[in-house]
PDB file of N, CA and C in Angstrom:
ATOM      1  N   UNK A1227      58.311  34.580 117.607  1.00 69.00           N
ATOM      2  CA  UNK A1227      59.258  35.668 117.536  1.00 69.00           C
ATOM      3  C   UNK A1227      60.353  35.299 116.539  1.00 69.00           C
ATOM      4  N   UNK A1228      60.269  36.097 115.723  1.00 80.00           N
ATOM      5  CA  UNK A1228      62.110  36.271 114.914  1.00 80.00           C
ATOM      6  C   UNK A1228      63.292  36.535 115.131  1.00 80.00           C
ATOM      7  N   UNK A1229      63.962  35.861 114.991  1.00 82.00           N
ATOM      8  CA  UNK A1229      65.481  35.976 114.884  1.00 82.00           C
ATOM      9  C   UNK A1229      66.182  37.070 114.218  1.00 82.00           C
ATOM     10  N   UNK A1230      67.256  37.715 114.027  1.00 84.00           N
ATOM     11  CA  UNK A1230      67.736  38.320 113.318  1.00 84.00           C
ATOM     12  C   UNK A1230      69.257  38.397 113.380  1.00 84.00           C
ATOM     13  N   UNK A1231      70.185  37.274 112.910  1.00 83.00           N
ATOM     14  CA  UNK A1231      71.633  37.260 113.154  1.00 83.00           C
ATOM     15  C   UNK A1231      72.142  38.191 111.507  1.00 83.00           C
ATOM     16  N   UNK A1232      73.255  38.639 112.588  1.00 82.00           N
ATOM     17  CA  UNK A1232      74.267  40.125 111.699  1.00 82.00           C
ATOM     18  C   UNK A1232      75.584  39.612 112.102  1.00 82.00           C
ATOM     19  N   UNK A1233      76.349  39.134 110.743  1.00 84.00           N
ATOM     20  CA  UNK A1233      77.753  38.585 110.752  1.00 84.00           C
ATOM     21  C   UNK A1233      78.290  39.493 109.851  1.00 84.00           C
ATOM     22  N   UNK A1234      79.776  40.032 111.157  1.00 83.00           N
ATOM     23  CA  UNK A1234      80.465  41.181 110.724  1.00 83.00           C
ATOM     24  C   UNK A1234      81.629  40.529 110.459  1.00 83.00           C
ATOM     25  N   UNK A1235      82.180  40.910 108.981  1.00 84.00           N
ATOM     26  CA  UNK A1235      83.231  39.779 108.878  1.00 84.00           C
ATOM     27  C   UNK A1235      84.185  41.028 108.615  1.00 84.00           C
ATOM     28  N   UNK A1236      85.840  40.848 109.920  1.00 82.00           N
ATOM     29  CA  UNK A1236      86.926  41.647 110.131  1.00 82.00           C
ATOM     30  C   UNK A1236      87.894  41.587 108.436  1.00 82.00           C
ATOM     31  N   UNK A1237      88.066  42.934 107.784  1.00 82.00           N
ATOM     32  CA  UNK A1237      89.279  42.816 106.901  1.00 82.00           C
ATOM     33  C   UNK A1237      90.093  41.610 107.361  1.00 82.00           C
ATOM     34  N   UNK A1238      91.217  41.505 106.542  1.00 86.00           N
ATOM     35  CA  UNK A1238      91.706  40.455 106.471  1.00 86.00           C
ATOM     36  C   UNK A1238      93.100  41.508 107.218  1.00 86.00           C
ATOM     37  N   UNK A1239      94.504  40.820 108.261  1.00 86.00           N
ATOM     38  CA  UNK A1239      95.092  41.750 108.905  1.00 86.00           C
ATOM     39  C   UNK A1239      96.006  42.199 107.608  1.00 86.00           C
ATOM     40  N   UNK A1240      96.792  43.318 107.882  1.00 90.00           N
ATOM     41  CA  UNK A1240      97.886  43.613 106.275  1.00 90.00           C
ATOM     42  C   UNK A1240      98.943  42.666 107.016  1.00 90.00           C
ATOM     43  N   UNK A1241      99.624  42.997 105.477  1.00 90.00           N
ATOM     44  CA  UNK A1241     100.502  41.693 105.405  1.00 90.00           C
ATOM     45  C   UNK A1241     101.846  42.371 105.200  1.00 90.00           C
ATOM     46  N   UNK A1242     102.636  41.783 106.396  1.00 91.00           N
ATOM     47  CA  UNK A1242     104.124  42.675 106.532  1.00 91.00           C
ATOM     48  C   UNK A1242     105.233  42.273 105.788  1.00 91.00           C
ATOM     49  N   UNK A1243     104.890  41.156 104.647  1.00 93.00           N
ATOM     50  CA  UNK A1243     105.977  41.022 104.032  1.00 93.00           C
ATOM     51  C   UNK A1243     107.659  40.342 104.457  1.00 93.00           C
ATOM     52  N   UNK A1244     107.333  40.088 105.559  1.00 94.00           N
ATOM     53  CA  UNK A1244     108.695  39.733 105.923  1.00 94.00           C
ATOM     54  C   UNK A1244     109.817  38.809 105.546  1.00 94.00           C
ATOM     55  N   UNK A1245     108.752  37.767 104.870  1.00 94.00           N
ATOM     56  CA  UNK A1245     109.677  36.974 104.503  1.00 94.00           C
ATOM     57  C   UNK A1245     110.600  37.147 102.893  1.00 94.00           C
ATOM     58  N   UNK A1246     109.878  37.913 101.961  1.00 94.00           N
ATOM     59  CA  UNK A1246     110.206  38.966 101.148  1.00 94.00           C
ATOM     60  C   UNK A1246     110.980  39.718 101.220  1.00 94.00           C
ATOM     61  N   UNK A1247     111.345  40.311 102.505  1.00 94.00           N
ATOM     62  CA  UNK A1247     112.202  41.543 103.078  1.00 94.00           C
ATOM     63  C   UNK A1247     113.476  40.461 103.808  1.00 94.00           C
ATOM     64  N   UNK A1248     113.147  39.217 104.182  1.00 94.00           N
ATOM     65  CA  UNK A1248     114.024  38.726 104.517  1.00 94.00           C
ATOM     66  C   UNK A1248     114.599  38.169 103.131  1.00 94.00           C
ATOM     67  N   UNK A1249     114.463  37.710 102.473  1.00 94.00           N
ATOM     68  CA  UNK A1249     115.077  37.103 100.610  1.00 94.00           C
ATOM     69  C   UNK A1249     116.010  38.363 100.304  1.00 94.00           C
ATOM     70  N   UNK A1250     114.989  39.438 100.546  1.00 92.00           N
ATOM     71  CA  UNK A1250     115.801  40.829  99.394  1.00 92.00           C
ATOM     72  C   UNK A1250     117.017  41.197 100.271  1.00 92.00           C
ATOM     73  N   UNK A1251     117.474  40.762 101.830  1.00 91.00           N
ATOM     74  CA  UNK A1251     118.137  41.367 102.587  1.00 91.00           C
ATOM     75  C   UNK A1251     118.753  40.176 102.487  1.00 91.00           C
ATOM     76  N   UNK A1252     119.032  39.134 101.969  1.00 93.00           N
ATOM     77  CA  UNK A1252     119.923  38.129 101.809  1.00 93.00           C
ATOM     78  C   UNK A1252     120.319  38.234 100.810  1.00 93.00           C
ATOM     79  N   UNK A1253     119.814  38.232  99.529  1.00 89.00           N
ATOM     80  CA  UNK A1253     120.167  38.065  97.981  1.00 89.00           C
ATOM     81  C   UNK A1253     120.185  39.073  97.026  1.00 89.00           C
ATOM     82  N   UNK A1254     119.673  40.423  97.503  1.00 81.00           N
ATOM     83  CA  UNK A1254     119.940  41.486  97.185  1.00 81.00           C
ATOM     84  C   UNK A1254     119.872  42.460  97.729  1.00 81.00           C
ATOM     85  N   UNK A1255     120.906  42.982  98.694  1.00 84.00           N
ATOM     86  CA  UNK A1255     120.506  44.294  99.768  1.00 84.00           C
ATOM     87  C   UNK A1255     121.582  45.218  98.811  1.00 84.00           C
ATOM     88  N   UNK A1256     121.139  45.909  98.029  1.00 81.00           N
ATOM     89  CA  UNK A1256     121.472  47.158  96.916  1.00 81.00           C
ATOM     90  C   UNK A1256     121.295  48.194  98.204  1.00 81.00           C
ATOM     91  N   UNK A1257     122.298  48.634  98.208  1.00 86.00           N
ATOM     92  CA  UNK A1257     122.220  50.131  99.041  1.00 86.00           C
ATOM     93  C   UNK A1257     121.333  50.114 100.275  1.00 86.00           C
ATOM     94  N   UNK A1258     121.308  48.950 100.974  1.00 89.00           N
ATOM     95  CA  UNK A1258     120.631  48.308 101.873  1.00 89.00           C
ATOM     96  C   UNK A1258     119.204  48.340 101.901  1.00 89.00           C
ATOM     97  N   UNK A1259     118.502  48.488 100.605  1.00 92.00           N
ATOM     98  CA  UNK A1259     117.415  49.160 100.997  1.00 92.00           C
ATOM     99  C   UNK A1259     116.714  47.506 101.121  1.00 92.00           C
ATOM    100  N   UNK A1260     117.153  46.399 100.771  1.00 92.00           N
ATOM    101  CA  UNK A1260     116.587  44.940 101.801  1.00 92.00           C
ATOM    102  C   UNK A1260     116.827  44.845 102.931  1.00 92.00           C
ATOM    103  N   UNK A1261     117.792  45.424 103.773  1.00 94.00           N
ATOM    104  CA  UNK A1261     117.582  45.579 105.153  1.00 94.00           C
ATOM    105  C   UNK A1261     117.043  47.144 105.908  1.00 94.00           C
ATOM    106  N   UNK A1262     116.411  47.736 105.157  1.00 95.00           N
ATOM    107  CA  UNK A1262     115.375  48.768 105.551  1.00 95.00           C
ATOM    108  C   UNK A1262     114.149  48.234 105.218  1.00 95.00           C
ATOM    109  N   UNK A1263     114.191  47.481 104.139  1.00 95.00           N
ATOM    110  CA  UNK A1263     112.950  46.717 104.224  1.00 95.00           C
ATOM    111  C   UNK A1263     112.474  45.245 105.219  1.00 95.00           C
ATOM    112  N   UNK A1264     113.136  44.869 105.657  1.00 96.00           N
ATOM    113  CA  UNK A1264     113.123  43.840 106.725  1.00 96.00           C
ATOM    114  C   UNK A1264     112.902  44.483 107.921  1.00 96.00           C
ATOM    115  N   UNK A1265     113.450  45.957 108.271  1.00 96.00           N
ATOM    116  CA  UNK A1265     113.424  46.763 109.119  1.00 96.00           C
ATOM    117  C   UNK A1265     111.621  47.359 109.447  1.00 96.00           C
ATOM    118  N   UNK A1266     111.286  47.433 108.859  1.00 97.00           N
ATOM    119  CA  UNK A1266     109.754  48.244 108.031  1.00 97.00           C
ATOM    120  C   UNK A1266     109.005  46.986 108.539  1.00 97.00           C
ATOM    121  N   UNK A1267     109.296  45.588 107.726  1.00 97.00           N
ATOM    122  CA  UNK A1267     108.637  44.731 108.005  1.00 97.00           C
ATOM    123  C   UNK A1267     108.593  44.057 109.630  1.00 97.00           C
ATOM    124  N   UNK A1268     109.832  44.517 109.780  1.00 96.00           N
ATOM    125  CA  UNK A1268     109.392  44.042 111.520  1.00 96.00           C
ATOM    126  C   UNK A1268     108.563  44.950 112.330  1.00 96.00           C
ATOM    127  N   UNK A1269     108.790  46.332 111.860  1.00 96.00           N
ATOM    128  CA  UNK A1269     107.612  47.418 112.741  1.00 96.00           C
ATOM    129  C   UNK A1269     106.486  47.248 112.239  1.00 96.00           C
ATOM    130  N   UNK A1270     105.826  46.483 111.058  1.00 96.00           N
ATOM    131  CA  UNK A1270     104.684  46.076 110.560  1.00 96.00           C
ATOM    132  C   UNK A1270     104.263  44.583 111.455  1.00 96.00           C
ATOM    133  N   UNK A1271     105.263  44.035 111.434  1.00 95.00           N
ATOM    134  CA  UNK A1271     104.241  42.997 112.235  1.00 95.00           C
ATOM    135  C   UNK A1271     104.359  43.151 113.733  1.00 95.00           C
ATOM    136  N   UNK A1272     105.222  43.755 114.447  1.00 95.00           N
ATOM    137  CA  UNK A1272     104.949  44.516 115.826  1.00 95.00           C
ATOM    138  C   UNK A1272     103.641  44.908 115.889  1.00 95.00           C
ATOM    139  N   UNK A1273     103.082  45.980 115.154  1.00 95.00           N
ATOM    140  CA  UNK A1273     102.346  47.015 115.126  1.00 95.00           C
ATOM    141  C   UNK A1273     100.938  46.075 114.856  1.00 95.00           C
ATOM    142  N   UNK A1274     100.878  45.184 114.102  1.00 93.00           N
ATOM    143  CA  UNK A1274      99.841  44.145 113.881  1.00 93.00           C
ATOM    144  C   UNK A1274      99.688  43.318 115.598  1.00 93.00           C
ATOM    145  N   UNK A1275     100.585  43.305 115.748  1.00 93.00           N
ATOM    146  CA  UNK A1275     100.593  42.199 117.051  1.00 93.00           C
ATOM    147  C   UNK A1275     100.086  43.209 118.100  1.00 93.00           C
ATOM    148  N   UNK A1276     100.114  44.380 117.966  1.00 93.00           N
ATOM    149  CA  UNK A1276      99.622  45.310 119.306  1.00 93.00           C
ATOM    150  C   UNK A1276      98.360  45.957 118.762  1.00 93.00           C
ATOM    151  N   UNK A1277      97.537  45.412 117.348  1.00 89.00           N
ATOM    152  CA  UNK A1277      96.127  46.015 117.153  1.00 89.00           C
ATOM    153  C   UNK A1277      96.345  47.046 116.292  1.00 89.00           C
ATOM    154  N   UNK A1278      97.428  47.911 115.811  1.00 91.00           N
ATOM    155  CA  UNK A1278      97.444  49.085 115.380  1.00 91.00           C
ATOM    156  C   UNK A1278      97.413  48.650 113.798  1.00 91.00           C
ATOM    157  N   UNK A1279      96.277  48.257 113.288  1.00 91.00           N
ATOM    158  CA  UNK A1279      95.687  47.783 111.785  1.00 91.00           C
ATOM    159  C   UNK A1279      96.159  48.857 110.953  1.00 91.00           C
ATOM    160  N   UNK A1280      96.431  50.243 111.144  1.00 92.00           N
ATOM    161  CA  UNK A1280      96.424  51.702 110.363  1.00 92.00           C
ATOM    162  C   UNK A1280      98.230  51.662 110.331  1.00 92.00           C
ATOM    163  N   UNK A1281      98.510  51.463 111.327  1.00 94.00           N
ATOM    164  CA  UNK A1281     100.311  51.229 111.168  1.00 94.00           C
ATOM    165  C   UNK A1281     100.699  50.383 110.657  1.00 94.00           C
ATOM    166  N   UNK A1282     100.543  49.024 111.038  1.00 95.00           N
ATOM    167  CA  UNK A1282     100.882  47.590 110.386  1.00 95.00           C
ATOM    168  C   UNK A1282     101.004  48.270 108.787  1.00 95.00           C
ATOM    169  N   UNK A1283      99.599  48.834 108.135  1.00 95.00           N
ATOM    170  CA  UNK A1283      99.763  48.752 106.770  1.00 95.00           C
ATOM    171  C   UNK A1283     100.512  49.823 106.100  1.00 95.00           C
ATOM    172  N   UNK A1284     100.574  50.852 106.775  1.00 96.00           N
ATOM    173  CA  UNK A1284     101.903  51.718 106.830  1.00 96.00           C
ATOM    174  C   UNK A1284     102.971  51.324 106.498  1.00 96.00           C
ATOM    175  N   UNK A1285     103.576  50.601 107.342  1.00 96.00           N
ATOM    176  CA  UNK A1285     104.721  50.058 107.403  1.00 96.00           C
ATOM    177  C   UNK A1285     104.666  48.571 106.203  1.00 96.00           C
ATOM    178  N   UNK A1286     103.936  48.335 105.983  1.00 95.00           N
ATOM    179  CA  UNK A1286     103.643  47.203 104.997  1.00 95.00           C
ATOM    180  C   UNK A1286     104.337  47.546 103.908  1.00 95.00           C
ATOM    181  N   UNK A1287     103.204  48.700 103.698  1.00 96.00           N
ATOM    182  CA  UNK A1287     103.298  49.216 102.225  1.00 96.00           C
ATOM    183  C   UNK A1287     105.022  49.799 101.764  1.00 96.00           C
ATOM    184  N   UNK A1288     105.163  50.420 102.967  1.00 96.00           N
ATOM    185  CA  UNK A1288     106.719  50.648 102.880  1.00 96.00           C
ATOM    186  C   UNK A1288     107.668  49.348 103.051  1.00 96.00           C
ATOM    187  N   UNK A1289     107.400  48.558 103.246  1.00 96.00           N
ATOM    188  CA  UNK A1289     108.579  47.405 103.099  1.00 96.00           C
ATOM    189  C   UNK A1289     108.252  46.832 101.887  1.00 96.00           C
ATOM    190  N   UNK A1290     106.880  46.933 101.430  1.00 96.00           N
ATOM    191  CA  UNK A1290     106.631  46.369  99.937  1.00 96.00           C
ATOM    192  C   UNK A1290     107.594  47.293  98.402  1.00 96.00           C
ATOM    193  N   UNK A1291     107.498  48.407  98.886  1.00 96.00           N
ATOM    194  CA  UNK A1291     107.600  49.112  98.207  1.00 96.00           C
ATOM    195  C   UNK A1291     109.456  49.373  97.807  1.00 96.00           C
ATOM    196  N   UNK A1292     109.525  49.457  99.442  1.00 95.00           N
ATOM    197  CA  UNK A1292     111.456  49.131  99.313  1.00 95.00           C
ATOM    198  C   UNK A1292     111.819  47.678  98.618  1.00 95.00           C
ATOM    199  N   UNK A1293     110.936  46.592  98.549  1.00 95.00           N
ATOM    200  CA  UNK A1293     111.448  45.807  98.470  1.00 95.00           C
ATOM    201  C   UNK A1293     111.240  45.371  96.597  1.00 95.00           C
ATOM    202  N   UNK A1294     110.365  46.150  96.061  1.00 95.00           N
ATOM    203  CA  UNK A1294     110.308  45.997  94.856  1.00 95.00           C
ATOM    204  C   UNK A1294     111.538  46.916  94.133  1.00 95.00           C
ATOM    205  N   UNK A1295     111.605  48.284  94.502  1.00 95.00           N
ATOM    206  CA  UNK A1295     112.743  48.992  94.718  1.00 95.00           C
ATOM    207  C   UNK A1295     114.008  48.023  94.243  1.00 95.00           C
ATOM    208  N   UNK A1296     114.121  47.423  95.552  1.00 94.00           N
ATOM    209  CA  UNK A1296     115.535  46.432  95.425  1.00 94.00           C
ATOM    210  C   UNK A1296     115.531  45.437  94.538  1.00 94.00           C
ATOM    211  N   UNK A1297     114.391  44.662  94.135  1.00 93.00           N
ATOM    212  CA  UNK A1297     114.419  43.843  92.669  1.00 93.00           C
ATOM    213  C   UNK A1297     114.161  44.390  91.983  1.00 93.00           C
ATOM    214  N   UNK A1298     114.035  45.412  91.095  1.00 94.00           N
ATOM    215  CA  UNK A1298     114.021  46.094  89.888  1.00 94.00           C
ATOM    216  C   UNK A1298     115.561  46.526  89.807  1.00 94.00           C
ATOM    217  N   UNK A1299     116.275  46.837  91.015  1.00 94.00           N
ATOM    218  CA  UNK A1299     117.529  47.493  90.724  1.00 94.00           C
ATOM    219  C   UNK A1299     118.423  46.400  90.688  1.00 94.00           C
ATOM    220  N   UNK A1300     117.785  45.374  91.556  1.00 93.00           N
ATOM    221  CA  UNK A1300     118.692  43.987  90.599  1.00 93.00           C
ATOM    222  C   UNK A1300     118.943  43.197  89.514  1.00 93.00           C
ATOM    223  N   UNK A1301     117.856  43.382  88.997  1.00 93.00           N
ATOM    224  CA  UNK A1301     117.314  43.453  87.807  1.00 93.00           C
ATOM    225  C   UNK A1301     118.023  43.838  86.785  1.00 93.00           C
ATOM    226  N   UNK A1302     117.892  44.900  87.025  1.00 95.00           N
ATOM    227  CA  UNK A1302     118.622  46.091  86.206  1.00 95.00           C
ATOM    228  C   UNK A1302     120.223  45.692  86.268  1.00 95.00           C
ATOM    229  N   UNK A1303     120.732  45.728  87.057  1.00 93.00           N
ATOM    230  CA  UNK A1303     121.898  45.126  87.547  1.00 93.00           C
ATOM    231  C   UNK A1303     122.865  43.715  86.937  1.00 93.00           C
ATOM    232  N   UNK A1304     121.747  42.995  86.902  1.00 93.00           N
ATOM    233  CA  UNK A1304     121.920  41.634  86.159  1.00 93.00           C
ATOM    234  C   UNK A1304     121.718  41.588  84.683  1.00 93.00           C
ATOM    235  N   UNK A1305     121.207  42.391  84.190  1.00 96.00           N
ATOM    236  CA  UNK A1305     121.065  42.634  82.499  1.00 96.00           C
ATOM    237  C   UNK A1305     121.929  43.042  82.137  1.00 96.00           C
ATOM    238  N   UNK A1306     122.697  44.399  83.199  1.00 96.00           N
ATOM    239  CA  UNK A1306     124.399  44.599  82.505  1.00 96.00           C
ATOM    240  C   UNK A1306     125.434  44.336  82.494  1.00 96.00           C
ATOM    241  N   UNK A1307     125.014  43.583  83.555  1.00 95.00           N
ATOM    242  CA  UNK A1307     126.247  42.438  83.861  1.00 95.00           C
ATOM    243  C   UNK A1307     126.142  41.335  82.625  1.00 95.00           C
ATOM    244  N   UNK A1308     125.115  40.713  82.363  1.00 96.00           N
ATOM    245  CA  UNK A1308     124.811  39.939  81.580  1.00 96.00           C
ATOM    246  C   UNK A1308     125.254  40.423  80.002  1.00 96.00           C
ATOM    247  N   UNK A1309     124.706  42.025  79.717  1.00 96.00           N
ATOM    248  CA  UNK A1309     125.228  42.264  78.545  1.00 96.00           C
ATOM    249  C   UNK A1309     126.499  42.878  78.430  1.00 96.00           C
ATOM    250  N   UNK A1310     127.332  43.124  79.532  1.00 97.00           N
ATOM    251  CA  UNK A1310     128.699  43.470  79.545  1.00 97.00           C
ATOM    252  C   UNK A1310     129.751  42.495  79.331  1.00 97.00           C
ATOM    253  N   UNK A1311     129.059  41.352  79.924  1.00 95.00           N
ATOM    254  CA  UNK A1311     130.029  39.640  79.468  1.00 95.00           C
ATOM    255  C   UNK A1311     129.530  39.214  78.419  1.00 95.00           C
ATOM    256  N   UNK A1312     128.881  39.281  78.132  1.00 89.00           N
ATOM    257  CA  UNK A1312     128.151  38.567  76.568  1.00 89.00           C
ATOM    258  C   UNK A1312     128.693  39.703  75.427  1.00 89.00           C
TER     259      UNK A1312
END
């Protein structure tokens, strides 16, 4: 008789970013949107910790997204500062 093994390999879980959301909410919270993003990132990894794979990345994507948000506008920020003293 034959065998027949079937290996189901799980996505990988999303990734809540937090420690990202924690940097941008220390070193650059522009109009707080690093502590809406730390905010996002904690209901992302809640939501991971209770199975809800479809929320976690929800909320992922939105703390990713605030949090690029907030370094581009620092960014931005630091170039005119930079070319306003120079």
């Amino acid at each position: 008789s034959r065998s027949t093994m079937v290996t189901v390999e799980e996505p990988p879980p999303p990734r809540d970013h937090l420690v990202w959301s924690l940097f941008t909410t220390m070193y650059g919270n522009f109009c707080c949107l690093g502590l809406l993003a730390f905010l996002f990132s904690v209901k992302s990894r809640d939501r991971k910790l209770l199975g809800d794979n479809s929320g976690a990345l929800s909320y992922g994507s939105t703390a990713k997204c605030l949090n690029i948000t907030a370094l581009v506008i620092n960014i931005v920020i630091v170039i005119i500062v930079v070319t306003v003293v120079a």
